[in-house]
Tab-separated table of N, CA, C and O in Angstrom:
chain	number	residue	atom	x	y	z
A	202	MET	N	-107.476	-9.820	96.788
A	202	MET	CA	-107.551	-11.191	97.402
A	202	MET	C	-107.653	-12.265	96.025
A	202	MET	O	-107.084	-13.348	96.298
A	203	LEU	N	-108.011	-11.776	94.968
A	203	LEU	CA	-107.985	-12.355	93.804
A	203	LEU	C	-106.647	-13.053	93.134
A	203	LEU	O	-106.421	-13.891	93.047
A	204	ALA	N	-105.534	-12.036	93.768
A	204	ALA	CA	-104.399	-12.070	93.368
A	204	ALA	C	-103.605	-13.207	94.182
A	204	ALA	O	-102.762	-14.037	93.888
A	205	ILE	N	-104.179	-13.125	95.664
A	205	ILE	CA	-103.416	-14.071	96.400
A	205	ILE	C	-103.832	-15.648	95.996
A	205	ILE	O	-103.271	-16.346	96.117
A	206	LEU	N	-105.081	-15.684	95.738
A	206	LEU	CA	-105.813	-17.078	95.420
A	206	LEU	C	-105.107	-17.518	94.228
A	206	LEU	O	-105.243	-18.657	93.877
A	207	ASN	N	-105.080	-16.289	92.852
A	207	ASN	CA	-104.508	-17.021	91.985
A	207	ASN	C	-103.323	-17.408	91.864
A	207	ASN	O	-102.839	-18.358	91.350
A	208	SER	N	-102.163	-16.605	92.752
A	208	SER	CA	-100.928	-17.200	93.235
A	208	SER	C	-101.028	-18.664	93.851
A	208	SER	O	-100.034	-19.399	93.633
A	209	TYR	N	-101.907	-19.072	94.735
A	209	TYR	CA	-102.092	-19.831	95.539
A	209	TYR	C	-102.339	-21.310	94.442
A	209	TYR	O	-101.556	-22.124	94.544
A	210	PHE	N	-103.526	-20.791	93.453
A	210	PHE	CA	-103.698	-22.099	92.591
A	210	PHE	C	-102.324	-22.136	91.664
A	210	PHE	O	-102.047	-23.278	91.200
A	211	PHE	N	-101.589	-21.277	91.212
A	211	PHE	CA	-100.447	-21.302	90.440
A	211	PHE	C	-99.449	-22.162	91.092
A	211	PHE	O	-98.786	-23.082	90.509
A	212	PHE	N	-99.048	-21.819	92.463
A	212	PHE	CA	-98.344	-23.043	92.948
A	212	PHE	C	-98.758	-24.149	93.501
A	212	PHE	O	-97.936	-25.252	93.298
A	213	LEU	N	-100.197	-24.425	93.588
A	213	LEU	CA	-100.636	-25.719	93.798
A	213	LEU	C	-100.301	-26.566	92.348
A	213	LEU	O	-100.153	-27.523	92.481
A	214	PHE	N	-100.834	-26.042	91.209
A	214	PHE	CA	-100.773	-26.793	90.061
A	214	PHE	C	-99.048	-26.977	89.458
A	214	PHE	O	-98.788	-27.787	88.914
A	215	LEU	N	-98.489	-25.975	89.991
A	215	LEU	CA	-96.779	-26.308	89.759
A	215	LEU	C	-96.223	-27.182	90.565
A	215	LEU	O	-95.711	-28.000	89.884
A	216	THR	N	-96.694	-27.425	91.561
A	216	THR	CA	-96.375	-28.466	92.608
A	216	THR	C	-96.904	-29.721	92.016
A	216	THR	O	-96.130	-30.868	92.232
A	217	THR	N	-98.234	-29.617	91.595
A	217	THR	CA	-98.701	-30.880	91.119
A	217	THR	C	-98.239	-31.379	89.982
A	217	THR	O	-98.031	-32.546	89.837
A	218	LEU	N	-97.454	-30.474	89.169
A	218	LEU	CA	-97.068	-30.778	88.061
A	218	LEU	C	-95.491	-31.244	88.084
A	218	LEU	O	-95.330	-32.406	87.327
A	219	VAL	N	-94.953	-31.102	88.971
A	219	VAL	CA	-93.730	-31.441	89.448
A	219	VAL	C	-93.798	-33.185	90.118
A	219	VAL	O	-92.866	-33.771	89.584
A	220	VAL	N	-94.712	-33.314	91.121
A	220	VAL	CA	-94.527	-34.634	91.726
A	220	VAL	C	-95.712	-35.552	90.913
A	220	VAL	O	-95.689	-36.649	91.535
A	221	SER	N	-96.425	-35.343	89.873
A	221	SER	CA	-97.219	-36.365	89.051
A	221	SER	C	-96.262	-37.612	88.470
A	221	SER	O	-95.217	-36.917	88.031
A	222	ASN	N	-96.854	-38.665	88.662
A	222	ASN	CA	-96.261	-39.827	87.837
A	222	ASN	C	-97.142	-40.228	86.932
A	222	ASN	O	-97.027	-41.328	86.056
A	223	ASN	N	-98.354	-39.542	86.572
A	223	ASN	CA	-99.231	-39.774	85.811
A	223	ASN	C	-99.572	-38.788	84.768
A	223	ASN	O	-99.652	-37.534	85.087
A	224	LEU	N	-99.824	-39.373	83.548
A	224	LEU	CA	-99.840	-38.231	82.453
A	224	LEU	C	-101.062	-37.421	82.580
A	224	LEU	O	-101.114	-36.322	81.878
A	225	VAL	N	-102.316	-38.038	82.932
A	225	VAL	CA	-103.449	-37.547	82.993
A	225	VAL	C	-103.609	-36.367	84.383
A	225	VAL	O	-103.713	-35.438	83.769
A	226	LEU	N	-102.592	-36.514	85.125
A	226	LEU	CA	-102.476	-35.425	86.317
A	226	LEU	C	-101.748	-34.422	85.808
A	226	LEU	O	-101.794	-33.317	86.083
A	227	PHE	N	-100.668	-34.995	84.891
A	227	PHE	CA	-99.752	-33.963	84.648
A	227	PHE	C	-100.406	-32.667	83.451
A	227	PHE	O	-100.267	-32.006	83.549
A	228	PHE	N	-101.270	-33.518	82.771
A	228	PHE	CA	-101.935	-32.951	81.831
A	228	PHE	C	-103.097	-32.009	82.518
A	228	PHE	O	-103.059	-30.709	82.305
A	229	ILE	N	-103.584	-32.369	83.678
A	229	ILE	CA	-104.610	-31.557	84.310
A	229	ILE	C	-103.969	-30.405	85.097
A	229	ILE	O	-104.314	-29.108	85.170
A	230	SER	N	-102.663	-30.497	85.571
A	230	SER	CA	-102.010	-29.739	86.157
A	230	SER	C	-101.424	-28.714	85.113
A	230	SER	O	-101.327	-27.339	85.337
A	231	TRP	N	-100.990	-29.267	84.032
A	231	TRP	CA	-100.682	-28.241	83.015
A	231	TRP	C	-101.644	-27.168	82.600
A	231	TRP	O	-101.328	-25.884	82.446
A	232	VAL	N	-102.963	-27.799	82.614
A	232	VAL	CA	-103.751	-26.807	81.950
A	232	VAL	C	-104.378	-25.659	83.319
A	232	VAL	O	-104.458	-24.678	82.968
A	233	GLY	N	-104.192	-26.233	84.281
A	233	GLY	CA	-104.489	-25.511	85.475
A	233	GLY	C	-103.623	-24.435	85.742
A	233	GLY	O	-103.665	-23.239	85.983
A	234	LEU	N	-102.084	-24.746	85.439
A	234	LEU	CA	-101.067	-23.964	85.313
A	234	LEU	C	-101.397	-22.551	84.225
A	234	LEU	O	-101.167	-21.465	84.604
A	235	ASN	N	-101.819	-23.063	83.124
A	235	ASN	CA	-102.034	-22.105	82.220
A	235	ASN	C	-103.035	-21.178	82.525
A	235	ASN	O	-103.080	-19.819	82.256
A	236	ILE	N	-104.338	-21.465	83.220
A	236	ILE	CA	-105.342	-20.947	83.468
A	236	ILE	C	-104.751	-19.975	84.712
A	236	ILE	O	-105.336	-18.629	84.446
A	237	SER	N	-104.292	-20.281	85.438
A	237	SER	CA	-103.663	-19.507	86.822
A	237	SER	C	-102.580	-18.486	85.921
A	237	SER	O	-102.615	-17.163	86.339
A	238	LEU	N	-101.891	-18.582	84.879
A	238	LEU	CA	-101.046	-17.587	84.124
A	238	LEU	C	-102.036	-16.793	83.600
A	238	LEU	O	-101.653	-15.300	83.499
A	239	TYR	N	-102.911	-16.940	83.021
A	239	TYR	CA	-103.978	-16.007	82.404
A	239	TYR	C	-104.208	-15.044	83.364
A	239	TYR	O	-104.397	-13.756	83.074
A	240	GLY	N	-104.709	-15.653	84.693
A	240	GLY	CA	-105.169	-14.373	85.561
A	240	GLY	C	-104.111	-13.594	86.090
A	240	GLY	O	-104.348	-12.516	86.364
A	241	ILE	N	-103.034	-14.109	86.129
A	241	ILE	CA	-101.732	-13.482	86.357
A	241	ILE	C	-101.215	-12.243	85.205
A	241	ILE	O	-100.780	-11.124	85.552
A	242	LEU	N	-101.660	-12.342	84.154
A	242	LEU	CA	-101.328	-11.864	82.889
A	242	LEU	C	-102.449	-10.683	83.006
A	242	LEU	O	-102.089	-9.523	82.484
A	243	LEU	N	-103.482	-10.751	83.407
A	243	LEU	CA	-104.854	-9.802	83.446
A	243	LEU	C	-104.864	-9.192	84.647
A	243	LEU	O	-105.745	-8.436	85.052
A	244	LYS	N	-103.815	-9.016	85.503
A	244	LYS	CA	-103.656	-8.376	86.714
A	244	LYS	C	-103.935	-6.851	86.689
A	244	LYS	O	-104.643	-6.405	87.456
A	245	SER	N	-103.193	-6.218	85.449
A	245	SER	CA	-103.604	-4.947	85.148
A	245	SER	C	-104.640	-4.880	84.351
A	245	SER	O	-104.075	-5.521	83.371
A	246	PHE	N	-105.448	-4.368	84.383
A	246	PHE	CA	-106.666	-4.103	83.256
A	246	PHE	C	-106.606	-3.146	82.180
A	246	PHE	O	-107.271	-1.993	81.823
A	247	ASN	N	-105.521	-3.098	81.423
A	247	ASN	CA	-105.337	-2.295	80.071
A	247	ASN	C	-105.479	-3.272	78.803
A	247	ASN	O	-105.431	-4.408	78.958
A	248	SER	N	-105.833	-2.313	77.738
A	248	SER	CA	-105.925	-3.068	76.272
A	248	SER	C	-104.781	-3.713	75.990
A	248	SER	O	-104.926	-4.890	75.207
A	249	TYR	N	-103.452	-3.519	76.453
A	249	TYR	CA	-102.645	-4.315	75.928
A	249	TYR	C	-102.134	-5.477	76.485
A	249	TYR	O	-101.924	-6.386	75.856
A	250	ASN	N	-102.412	-5.643	77.721
A	250	ASN	CA	-102.403	-6.782	78.597
A	250	ASN	C	-103.412	-7.849	78.203
A	250	ASN	O	-103.412	-8.780	78.146
A	251	LYS	N	-104.694	-7.126	78.008
A	251	LYS	CA	-106.027	-8.102	77.144
A	251	LYS	C	-105.207	-8.682	75.884
A	251	LYS	O	-105.582	-9.805	75.660
A	252	GLU	N	-104.772	-7.926	75.168
A	252	GLU	CA	-104.136	-8.594	73.936
A	252	GLU	C	-103.449	-9.396	74.001
A	252	GLU	O	-103.314	-10.403	73.325
A	253	MET	N	-102.247	-9.210	74.822
A	253	MET	CA	-101.205	-10.053	75.045
A	253	MET	C	-101.606	-11.582	75.497
A	253	MET	O	-101.177	-12.671	75.450
A	254	THR	N	-102.634	-11.302	76.805
A	254	THR	CA	-102.942	-12.488	77.261
A	254	THR	C	-104.032	-13.260	76.172
A	254	THR	O	-103.808	-14.770	76.245
A	255	LEU	N	-104.704	-12.615	75.195
A	255	LEU	CA	-105.153	-13.376	74.069
A	255	LEU	C	-104.212	-14.133	73.455
A	255	LEU	O	-104.702	-15.390	72.857
A	256	LYS	N	-103.420	-13.433	72.700
A	256	LYS	CA	-102.295	-14.116	72.032
A	256	LYS	C	-101.522	-15.121	72.737
A	256	LYS	O	-101.489	-16.310	72.213
A	257	TYR	N	-101.480	-15.411	74.104
A	257	TYR	CA	-100.677	-16.293	74.795
A	257	TYR	C	-101.772	-17.573	75.111
A	257	TYR	O	-101.413	-18.647	74.915
A	258	PHE	N	-102.940	-16.949	75.063
A	258	PHE	CA	-104.255	-18.012	75.317
A	258	PHE	C	-104.425	-18.872	74.105
A	258	PHE	O	-104.242	-20.047	74.057
A	259	ILE	N	-104.107	-18.178	72.850
A	259	ILE	CA	-104.306	-18.885	71.554
A	259	ILE	C	-102.977	-20.091	71.320
A	259	ILE	O	-103.178	-20.942	70.944
A	260	SER	N	-101.847	-19.263	71.470
A	260	SER	CA	-100.759	-19.960	71.235
A	260	SER	C	-100.674	-21.195	72.288
A	260	SER	O	-100.381	-22.404	72.280
A	261	GLY	N	-100.860	-20.900	73.943
A	261	GLY	CA	-100.972	-21.792	74.584
A	261	GLY	C	-101.917	-23.016	74.518
A	261	GLY	O	-101.804	-24.328	74.678
A	262	SER	N	-103.172	-22.656	73.758
A	262	SER	CA	-104.122	-23.782	73.570
A	262	SER	C	-103.737	-24.651	72.608
A	262	SER	O	-103.808	-25.905	72.584
A	263	LEU	N	-103.053	-24.049	71.546
A	263	LEU	CA	-102.492	-25.036	70.654
A	263	LEU	C	-101.421	-25.934	70.939
A	263	LEU	O	-101.346	-27.109	70.625
A	264	VAL	N	-100.539	-25.322	71.921
A	264	VAL	CA	-99.498	-26.295	72.492
A	264	VAL	C	-100.130	-27.350	73.449
A	264	VAL	O	-99.765	-28.440	73.339
A	265	THR	N	-101.277	-26.948	74.105
A	265	THR	CA	-102.001	-27.752	74.739
A	265	THR	C	-102.717	-28.999	74.152
A	265	THR	O	-102.803	-30.040	74.410
A	266	ILE	N	-103.260	-28.676	72.791
A	266	ILE	CA	-103.831	-29.571	71.996
A	266	ILE	C	-102.576	-30.448	71.463
A	266	ILE	O	-102.937	-31.956	71.642
A	267	PHE	N	-101.544	-30.035	71.159
A	267	PHE	CA	-100.505	-30.969	70.718
A	267	PHE	C	-100.001	-31.917	71.887
A	267	PHE	O	-99.640	-32.935	71.888
A	268	LEU	N	-99.866	-31.485	73.202
A	268	LEU	CA	-99.778	-32.150	74.365
A	268	LEU	C	-100.583	-33.184	74.452
A	268	LEU	O	-100.074	-34.258	74.765
A	269	LEU	N	-101.925	-32.972	74.391
A	269	LEU	CA	-102.780	-33.958	74.592
A	269	LEU	C	-102.793	-34.971	73.511
A	269	LEU	O	-102.817	-36.369	73.693
A	270	VAL	N	-102.574	-34.775	72.235
A	270	VAL	CA	-102.237	-35.867	71.155
A	270	VAL	C	-101.159	-36.658	71.689
A	270	VAL	O	-101.057	-37.751	71.264
A	271	ALA	N	-100.096	-35.907	71.935
A	271	ALA	CA	-98.997	-36.836	72.355
A	271	ALA	C	-99.333	-37.490	73.574
A	271	ALA	O	-98.672	-38.828	73.605
A	272	ILE	N	-99.898	-37.280	74.560
A	272	ILE	CA	-100.233	-38.169	75.636
A	272	ILE	C	-101.118	-39.281	75.164
A	272	ILE	O	-100.881	-40.529	75.509
A	273	LEU	N	-102.000	-38.982	74.005
A	273	LEU	CA	-102.676	-40.003	73.755
A	273	LEU	C	-102.113	-40.966	72.793
A	273	LEU	O	-102.392	-42.128	72.802
A	274	LEU	N	-100.965	-40.645	72.042
A	274	LEU	CA	-99.923	-41.355	71.398
A	274	LEU	C	-99.304	-42.336	72.324
A	274	LEU	O	-99.037	-43.538	71.711
A	275	TYR	N	-98.933	-41.879	73.414
A	275	TYR	CA	-98.213	-42.405	74.410
A	275	TYR	C	-98.915	-43.605	75.101
A	275	TYR	O	-98.550	-44.758	75.195
A	276	PHE	N	-100.281	-43.505	75.086
A	276	PHE	CA	-101.325	-44.379	75.641
A	276	PHE	C	-101.547	-45.391	74.525
A	276	PHE	O	-101.429	-46.704	75.137
A	277	MET	N	-101.313	-45.096	73.502
A	277	MET	CA	-101.700	-46.141	72.442
A	277	MET	C	-100.769	-47.033	72.169
A	277	MET	O	-100.651	-48.111	71.863
A	278	ASP	N	-99.317	-46.464	72.277
A	278	ASP	CA	-98.372	-47.355	72.525
A	278	ASP	C	-98.051	-48.364	73.724
A	278	ASP	O	-97.573	-49.236	73.636
A	279	PHE	N	-98.087	-47.680	74.918
A	279	PHE	CA	-97.858	-48.550	76.180
A	279	PHE	C	-99.335	-48.804	76.811
A	279	PHE	O	-98.981	-49.631	77.888
A	280	PHE	N	-100.447	-48.412	76.496
A	280	PHE	CA	-101.560	-48.635	77.376
A	280	PHE	C	-101.487	-48.513	78.637
A	280	PHE	O	-102.273	-48.952	79.685
A	281	THR	N	-100.772	-47.319	78.973
A	281	THR	CA	-100.922	-46.863	80.554
A	281	THR	C	-100.437	-45.432	80.537
A	281	THR	O	-99.833	-44.853	79.526
A	282	PHE	N	-100.927	-44.556	81.385
A	282	PHE	CA	-100.605	-43.319	81.785
A	282	PHE	C	-99.407	-42.845	82.435
A	282	PHE	O	-98.851	-41.841	82.702
A	283	ASN	N	-98.759	-44.099	83.469
A	283	ASN	CA	-97.870	-44.155	84.275
A	283	ASN	C	-96.612	-44.095	83.510
A	283	ASN	O	-96.056	-44.837	82.811
A	284	TYR	N	-95.776	-42.851	83.443
A	284	TYR	CA	-94.570	-42.507	82.852
A	284	TYR	C	-93.383	-43.157	83.756
A	284	TYR	O	-92.362	-43.486	83.113
A	285	VAL	N	-93.622	-43.290	84.947
A	285	VAL	CA	-92.435	-43.692	85.820
A	285	VAL	C	-92.369	-45.578	85.502
A	285	VAL	O	-91.286	-46.029	85.376
A	286	LEU	N	-93.303	-46.012	85.309
A	286	LEU	CA	-93.372	-47.437	85.197
A	286	LEU	C	-92.891	-47.857	83.639
A	286	LEU	O	-92.289	-48.701	83.638
A	287	VAL	N	-93.178	-47.137	82.620
A	287	VAL	CA	-92.826	-47.447	81.470
A	287	VAL	C	-91.383	-47.012	81.254
A	287	VAL	O	-90.656	-47.721	80.354
A	288	SER	N	-90.748	-46.158	81.941
A	288	SER	CA	-89.335	-45.844	82.246
A	288	SER	C	-88.410	-47.052	82.235
A	288	SER	O	-87.415	-47.239	81.900
A	289	TYR	N	-89.084	-48.108	83.001
A	289	TYR	CA	-88.197	-49.551	83.348
A	289	TYR	C	-88.265	-50.088	82.060
A	289	TYR	O	-87.281	-51.262	81.983
A	290	LEU	N	-89.337	-50.215	81.249
A	290	LEU	CA	-89.228	-50.952	79.927
A	290	LEU	C	-88.022	-50.531	79.001
A	290	LEU	O	-87.396	-51.449	78.375
A	291	TYR	N	-87.388	-49.507	79.162
A	291	TYR	CA	-86.401	-49.008	78.235
A	291	TYR	C	-84.896	-49.605	78.729
A	291	TYR	O	-84.121	-49.427	78.064
A	292	PHE	N	-85.193	-49.913	80.073
A	292	PHE	CA	-83.574	-50.318	80.640
A	292	PHE	C	-83.828	-51.535	80.766
A	292	PHE	O	-84.682	-52.119	81.516
A	293	ASN	N	-82.542	-52.787	80.226
A	293	ASN	CA	-82.911	-53.991	80.549
A	293	ASN	C	-81.548	-54.012	81.595
A	293	ASN	O	-80.398	-54.170	81.132
A	294	ASN	N	-81.843	-54.318	82.600
A	294	ASN	CA	-80.669	-54.425	83.862
A	294	ASN	C	-80.212	-55.463	83.780
A	294	ASN	O	-80.868	-56.566	84.245
A	295	ASN	N	-79.027	-55.914	83.661
A	295	ASN	CA	-78.404	-57.196	83.843
A	295	ASN	C	-77.775	-57.088	85.121
A	295	ASN	O	-76.730	-56.289	85.181
A	296	SER	N	-78.110	-57.900	86.088
A	296	SER	CA	-77.435	-57.784	87.425
A	296	SER	C	-76.074	-58.300	87.615
A	296	SER	O	-75.223	-58.123	88.362
A	297	LEU	N	-75.772	-59.458	86.607
A	297	LEU	CA	-74.463	-59.863	86.664
A	297	LEU	C	-73.170	-58.925	86.094
A	297	LEU	O	-72.051	-59.015	86.648
A	298	THR	N	-73.504	-58.106	85.039
A	298	THR	CA	-72.511	-57.200	84.690
A	298	THR	C	-72.429	-55.645	85.102
A	298	THR	O	-71.863	-55.063	85.007
A	299	ASN	N	-73.930	-55.589	85.829
A	299	ASN	CA	-74.306	-54.374	86.435
A	299	ASN	C	-74.096	-53.307	85.410
A	299	ASN	O	-73.601	-52.171	85.294
A	300	THR	N	-74.739	-53.598	84.046
A	300	THR	CA	-74.749	-52.501	82.937
A	300	THR	C	-76.200	-52.547	82.500
A	300	THR	O	-76.983	-53.456	82.909
A	301	SER	N	-76.461	-51.424	81.791
A	301	SER	CA	-78.023	-51.198	81.556
A	301	SER	C	-77.823	-50.960	79.933
A	301	SER	O	-77.044	-50.282	79.331
A	302	GLU	N	-78.535	-51.523	79.213
A	302	GLU	CA	-78.952	-51.581	77.545
A	302	GLU	C	-80.138	-50.961	77.328
A	302	GLU	O	-81.331	-50.949	77.831
A	303	LEU	N	-79.890	-49.783	76.561
A	303	LEU	CA	-80.929	-48.845	75.927
A	303	LEU	C	-81.736	-49.573	74.854
A	303	LEU	O	-81.143	-49.944	73.944
A	304	ILE	N	-82.909	-49.838	74.950
A	304	ILE	CA	-83.859	-50.461	73.861
A	304	ILE	C	-84.013	-49.492	72.918
A	304	ILE	O	-84.350	-48.360	73.323
A	305	ALA	N	-84.157	-49.965	71.713
A	305	ALA	CA	-84.476	-48.962	70.725
A	305	ALA	C	-85.498	-48.493	70.587
A	305	ALA	O	-86.714	-48.874	71.059
A	306	ILE	N	-85.757	-46.956	70.450
A	306	ILE	CA	-87.003	-46.290	70.293
A	306	ILE	C	-87.390	-46.318	69.045
A	306	ILE	O	-86.667	-45.728	67.925
A	307	SER	N	-88.746	-46.386	68.923
A	307	SER	CA	-89.751	-46.629	67.642
A	307	SER	C	-89.812	-45.038	67.183
A	307	SER	O	-89.663	-44.345	67.869
A	308	THR	N	-90.261	-45.189	66.011
A	308	THR	CA	-90.518	-43.627	65.306
A	308	THR	C	-91.791	-42.741	65.876
A	308	THR	O	-91.620	-41.824	66.272
A	309	ILE	N	-92.720	-43.589	66.070
A	309	ILE	CA	-93.924	-43.100	66.934
A	309	ILE	C	-93.489	-42.363	68.322
A	309	ILE	O	-93.948	-41.553	69.019
A	310	GLN	N	-92.472	-43.347	68.985
A	310	GLN	CA	-92.016	-42.760	70.409
A	310	GLN	C	-91.424	-41.647	70.272
A	310	GLN	O	-91.305	-40.640	71.020
A	311	LYS	N	-90.394	-41.498	69.058
A	311	LYS	CA	-89.741	-40.340	68.974
A	311	LYS	C	-90.737	-39.003	68.512
A	311	LYS	O	-90.114	-38.129	69.184
A	312	ILE	N	-91.692	-39.245	67.993
A	312	ILE	CA	-92.786	-38.072	67.690
A	312	ILE	C	-93.212	-37.727	68.899
A	312	ILE	O	-93.513	-36.414	69.134
A	313	TYR	N	-93.950	-38.684	69.961
A	313	TYR	CA	-94.494	-37.978	70.870
A	313	TYR	C	-93.625	-37.561	72.097
A	313	TYR	O	-94.036	-36.499	72.548
A	314	TYR	N	-92.367	-37.788	72.238
A	314	TYR	CA	-91.363	-37.436	72.922
A	314	TYR	C	-91.029	-35.852	72.506
A	314	TYR	O	-90.862	-35.002	73.493
A	315	SER	N	-91.038	-35.933	70.893
A	315	SER	CA	-90.541	-34.653	70.593
A	315	SER	C	-91.601	-33.398	71.072
A	315	SER	O	-91.348	-32.456	71.241
A	316	ILE	N	-92.820	-33.864	70.689
A	316	ILE	CA	-93.869	-32.934	70.972
A	316	ILE	C	-93.858	-32.505	72.536
A	316	ILE	O	-94.124	-31.221	72.690
A	317	ILE	N	-93.758	-33.537	73.442
A	317	ILE	CA	-93.869	-33.325	74.734
A	317	ILE	C	-92.686	-32.298	75.054
A	317	ILE	O	-92.970	-31.273	75.872
A	318	ILE	N	-91.473	-32.548	74.602
A	318	ILE	CA	-90.305	-31.546	74.915
A	318	ILE	C	-90.564	-30.221	74.284
A	318	ILE	O	-90.331	-29.315	74.818
A	319	ALA	N	-91.299	-30.334	72.843
A	319	ALA	CA	-91.589	-28.774	72.446
A	319	ALA	C	-92.631	-28.105	73.204
A	319	ALA	O	-92.403	-26.800	73.668
A	320	ALA	N	-93.498	-28.833	73.981
A	320	ALA	CA	-94.668	-28.079	74.883
A	320	ALA	C	-93.988	-27.359	76.002
A	320	ALA	O	-94.090	-26.418	76.436
A	321	PHE	N	-92.903	-28.465	76.615
A	321	PHE	CA	-92.120	-27.766	77.751
A	321	PHE	C	-91.255	-26.629	77.246
A	321	PHE	O	-91.211	-25.496	78.171
A	322	LEU	N	-90.580	-26.740	76.278
A	322	LEU	CA	-89.877	-25.454	75.634
A	322	LEU	C	-90.782	-24.354	75.719
A	322	LEU	O	-90.047	-23.073	75.645
A	323	PHE	N	-91.856	-24.295	75.010
A	323	PHE	CA	-92.828	-23.403	74.921
A	323	PHE	C	-93.329	-22.667	76.202
A	323	PHE	O	-93.133	-21.518	76.349
A	324	LYS	N	-93.459	-23.767	77.298
A	324	LYS	CA	-93.863	-23.236	78.485
A	324	LYS	C	-92.799	-22.538	79.024
A	324	LYS	O	-93.085	-21.492	79.861
A	325	LEU	N	-91.691	-22.896	78.956
A	325	LEU	CA	-90.499	-22.501	79.826
A	325	LEU	C	-90.004	-21.085	78.998
A	325	LEU	O	-89.058	-20.102	79.387
A	326	GLY	N	-90.534	-20.970	77.666
A	326	GLY	CA	-89.923	-19.890	77.025
A	326	GLY	C	-88.505	-20.111	76.636
A	326	GLY	O	-87.908	-18.978	76.279
A	327	ALA	N	-88.048	-21.172	76.172
A	327	ALA	CA	-86.858	-21.222	75.537
A	327	ALA	C	-86.934	-21.088	74.234
A	327	ALA	O	-88.005	-21.234	73.168
A	328	PHE	N	-85.502	-21.089	73.632
A	328	PHE	CA	-85.531	-20.939	72.210
A	328	PHE	C	-85.896	-22.169	71.389
A	328	PHE	O	-85.545	-23.367	71.828
A	329	PRO	N	-86.642	-22.168	70.348
A	329	PRO	CA	-87.171	-21.154	69.503
A	329	PRO	C	-88.638	-20.680	69.533
A	329	PRO	O	-89.134	-19.981	68.941
A	330	PHE	N	-89.072	-20.908	71.042
A	330	PHE	CA	-90.456	-20.619	71.203
A	330	PHE	C	-90.406	-19.530	72.207
A	330	PHE	O	-91.525	-19.272	73.060
A	331	HIS	N	-89.649	-18.409	71.976
A	331	HIS	CA	-89.347	-17.580	73.157
A	331	HIS	C	-90.099	-15.998	72.414
A	331	HIS	O	-89.934	-15.216	73.160
A	332	PHE	N	-90.654	-16.297	71.423
A	332	PHE	CA	-90.761	-14.933	70.779
A	332	PHE	C	-92.117	-14.093	71.552
A	332	PHE	O	-92.183	-12.906	71.305
A	333	TYR	N	-92.889	-14.943	72.089
A	333	TYR	CA	-94.207	-14.130	72.770
A	333	TYR	C	-93.902	-13.521	74.145
A	333	TYR	O	-94.257	-12.838	74.566
A	334	LEU	N	-92.601	-13.878	74.405
A	334	LEU	CA	-92.039	-13.406	75.890
A	334	LEU	C	-91.625	-11.786	75.780
A	334	LEU	O	-92.010	-11.252	76.686
A	335	VAL	N	-91.188	-11.286	74.766
A	335	VAL	CA	-90.798	-9.861	74.359
A	335	VAL	C	-92.344	-9.206	74.636
A	335	VAL	O	-92.015	-8.124	75.245
A	336	ASP	N	-93.188	-9.547	74.001
A	336	ASP	CA	-94.407	-8.644	74.429
A	336	ASP	C	-95.076	-8.792	75.756
A	336	ASP	O	-95.812	-8.013	76.151
A	337	MET	N	-95.049	-10.168	76.149
A	337	MET	CA	-95.598	-10.325	77.626
A	337	MET	C	-94.794	-9.592	78.617
A	337	MET	O	-95.704	-9.151	79.499
A	338	TYR	N	-93.466	-9.582	78.592
A	338	TYR	CA	-92.731	-8.508	79.626
A	338	TYR	C	-92.722	-7.233	79.479
A	338	TYR	O	-92.283	-6.452	80.406
A	339	GLN	N	-93.220	-6.696	78.400
A	339	GLN	CA	-93.261	-5.143	78.340
A	339	GLN	C	-94.204	-4.583	79.395
A	339	GLN	O	-95.177	-5.076	79.157
């Protein structure tokens, strides 16, 4: 029963993560997805799975803290958590020539976009954040 409930919450938070247009909702669904993954990792109760789950919990918590800092930097820059609305600020559409010019991105914006992309790469297990996956899948 617990496995079914855990899978339900996993897909619920994954769906919320995909459809969210607000960074606060995105962060809450990100943390909920992590908590669901901890339950999936602890499905078999041996000591190796507990150790791997603890390693994943510590590294996932650090990435979550970095993601929270990036979201707060984003809010300090735009004074909104809605990232769909802010994407229109980057494009200046000229209706006469039907072209769009990209507005220059500041250094602070490069920092928080890099942190958000690094958090995604860690969550997906992409290079160079894939070293925990070998222990997790054994």
